[in-house]
Each structure stands twice: as C-alpha cells, then as structure tokens.
Coordinates of N, CA and C in Angstrom, one line a residue:
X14 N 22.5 15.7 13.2 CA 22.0 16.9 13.8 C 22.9 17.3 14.9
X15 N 22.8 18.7 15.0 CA 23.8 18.9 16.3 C 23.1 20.5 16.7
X16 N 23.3 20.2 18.4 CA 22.2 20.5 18.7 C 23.3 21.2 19.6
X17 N 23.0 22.5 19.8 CA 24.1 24.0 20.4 C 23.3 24.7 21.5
X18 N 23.7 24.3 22.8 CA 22.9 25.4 24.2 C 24.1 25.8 24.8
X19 N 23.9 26.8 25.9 CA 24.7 26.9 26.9 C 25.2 26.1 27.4
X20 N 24.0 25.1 27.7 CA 25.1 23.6 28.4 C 26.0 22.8 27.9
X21 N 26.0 22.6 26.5 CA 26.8 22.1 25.6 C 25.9 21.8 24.6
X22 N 26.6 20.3 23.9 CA 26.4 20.6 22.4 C 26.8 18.8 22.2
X23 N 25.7 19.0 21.4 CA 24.8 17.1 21.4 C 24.7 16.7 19.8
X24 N 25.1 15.9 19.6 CA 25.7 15.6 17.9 C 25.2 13.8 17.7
X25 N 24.5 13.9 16.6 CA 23.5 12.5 16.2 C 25.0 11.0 15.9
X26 N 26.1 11.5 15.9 CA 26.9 11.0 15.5 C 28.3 11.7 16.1
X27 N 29.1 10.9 16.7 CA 30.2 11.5 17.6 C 31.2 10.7 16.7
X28 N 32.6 11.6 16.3 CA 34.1 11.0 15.8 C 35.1 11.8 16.8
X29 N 35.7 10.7 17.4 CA 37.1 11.9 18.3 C 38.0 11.7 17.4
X30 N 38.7 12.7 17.5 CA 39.9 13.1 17.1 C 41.4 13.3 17.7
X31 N 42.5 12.5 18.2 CA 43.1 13.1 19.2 C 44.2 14.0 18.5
X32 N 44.7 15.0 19.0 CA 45.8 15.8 18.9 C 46.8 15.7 19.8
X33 N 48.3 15.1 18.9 CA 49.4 14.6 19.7 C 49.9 16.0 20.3
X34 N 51.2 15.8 21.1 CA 52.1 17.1 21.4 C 51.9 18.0 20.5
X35 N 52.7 17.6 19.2 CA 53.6 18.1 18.4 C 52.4 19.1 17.6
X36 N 51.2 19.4 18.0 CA 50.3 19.9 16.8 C 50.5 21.7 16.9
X37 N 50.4 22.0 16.3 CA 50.9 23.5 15.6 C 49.7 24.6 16.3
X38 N 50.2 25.5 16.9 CA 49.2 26.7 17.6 C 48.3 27.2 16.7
X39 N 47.4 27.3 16.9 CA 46.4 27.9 15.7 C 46.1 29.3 16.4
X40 N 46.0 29.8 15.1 CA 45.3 31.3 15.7 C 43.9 31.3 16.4
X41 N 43.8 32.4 17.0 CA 42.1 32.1 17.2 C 40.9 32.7 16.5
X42 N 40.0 32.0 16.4 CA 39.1 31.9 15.1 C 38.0 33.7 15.2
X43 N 38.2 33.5 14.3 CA 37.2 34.7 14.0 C 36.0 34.7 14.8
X44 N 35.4 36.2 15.0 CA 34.4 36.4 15.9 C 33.1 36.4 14.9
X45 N 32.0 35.7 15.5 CA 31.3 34.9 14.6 C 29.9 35.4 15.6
X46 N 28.8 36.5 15.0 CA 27.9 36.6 15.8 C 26.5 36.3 15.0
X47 N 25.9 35.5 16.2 CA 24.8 34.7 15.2 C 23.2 35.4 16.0
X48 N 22.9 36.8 15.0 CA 21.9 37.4 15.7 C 20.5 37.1 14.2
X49 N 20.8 35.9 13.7 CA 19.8 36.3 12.7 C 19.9 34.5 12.5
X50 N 18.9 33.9 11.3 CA 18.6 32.6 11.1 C 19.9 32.4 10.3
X51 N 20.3 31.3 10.2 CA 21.3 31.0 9.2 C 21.6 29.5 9.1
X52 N 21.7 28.9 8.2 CA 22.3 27.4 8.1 C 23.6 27.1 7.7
X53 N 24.1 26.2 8.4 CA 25.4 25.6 8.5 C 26.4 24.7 7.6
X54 N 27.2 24.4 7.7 CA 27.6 22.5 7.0 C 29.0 22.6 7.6
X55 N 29.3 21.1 8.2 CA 30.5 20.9 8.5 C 31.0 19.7 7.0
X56 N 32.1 19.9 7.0 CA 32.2 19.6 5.5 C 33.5 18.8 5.5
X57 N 34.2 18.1 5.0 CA 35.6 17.1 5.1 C 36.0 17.5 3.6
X58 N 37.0 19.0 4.0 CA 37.6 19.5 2.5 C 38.2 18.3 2.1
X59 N 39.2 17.5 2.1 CA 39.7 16.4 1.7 C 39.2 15.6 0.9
X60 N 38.0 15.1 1.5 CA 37.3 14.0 0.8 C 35.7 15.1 0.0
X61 N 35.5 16.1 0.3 CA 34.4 16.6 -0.1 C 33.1 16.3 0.4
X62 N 33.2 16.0 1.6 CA 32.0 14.8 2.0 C 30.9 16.0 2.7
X63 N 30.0 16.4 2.9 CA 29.1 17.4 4.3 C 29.0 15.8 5.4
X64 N 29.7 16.3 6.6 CA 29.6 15.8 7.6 C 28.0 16.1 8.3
X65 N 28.4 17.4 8.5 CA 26.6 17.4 9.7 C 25.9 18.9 8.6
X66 N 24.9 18.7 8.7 CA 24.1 20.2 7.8 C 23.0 20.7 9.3
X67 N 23.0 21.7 9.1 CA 22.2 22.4 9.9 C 21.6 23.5 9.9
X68 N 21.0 24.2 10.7 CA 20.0 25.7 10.9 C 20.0 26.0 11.8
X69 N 20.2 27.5 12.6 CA 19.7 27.7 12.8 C 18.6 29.1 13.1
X70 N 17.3 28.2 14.0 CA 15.9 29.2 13.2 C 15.4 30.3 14.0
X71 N 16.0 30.2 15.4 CA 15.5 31.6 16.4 C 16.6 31.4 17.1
X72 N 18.0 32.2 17.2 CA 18.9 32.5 18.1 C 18.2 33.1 18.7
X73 N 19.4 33.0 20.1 CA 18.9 34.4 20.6 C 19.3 35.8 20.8
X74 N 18.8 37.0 21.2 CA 19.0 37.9 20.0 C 19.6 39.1 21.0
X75 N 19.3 38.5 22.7 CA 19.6 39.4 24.0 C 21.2 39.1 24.1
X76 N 21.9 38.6 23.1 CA 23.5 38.9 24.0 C 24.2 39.4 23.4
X77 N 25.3 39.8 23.2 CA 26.3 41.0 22.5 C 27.6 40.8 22.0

C-alpha cells in the first residue's frame, strides 16, 4: 500500500535505489491531474512483476 498526502508518502514496503553521477537527464514527466477515482500499479517492466497496486477513491477536487 502506498499512501500519498501533502506531507509525503508512506509505502508498506520501502526498496532504495541509488543513482550514480553518471545517470542520464530525464525529461520531465508529464502533467498528470488526478480530479476523479482511479487505480494505479507500479510494475517492474523487466521482470513483469506489479510492485505496489492501488486506488485512489476521493481526491481532492479544490486544486488546479
């Protein structure tokens, strides 16, 4: 479960990852507005595995 507030963001199961120097600029990610219910999956294309599955059920709906 992973659990998303203003104050941050709380996950049933933590993996770090570090990124050396050398790692490559990524663009930045698409704008992503969450005014409506929707469910999730974090997923490990490589191995095909769903890492974390989720929902969610009342965003909130006052920001822009």
């Amino acid at each position: 479960m992973i659990e998303v507030a203003e104050i941050g963001t709380k996950a049933a199961a933590v993996t770090f990852i570090g990124v050396g120097a050398g790692a490559p600029i990524l663009p930045p990610p698409p704008e992503f507005k969450a005014d409506h219910p929707f469910m999730f999956v974090l997923r490990d294309k490589v191995n095909g595995v769903n890492l974390f599955m989720g929902r969610v059920a009342d965003p909130p709906r006052d920001h822009q």
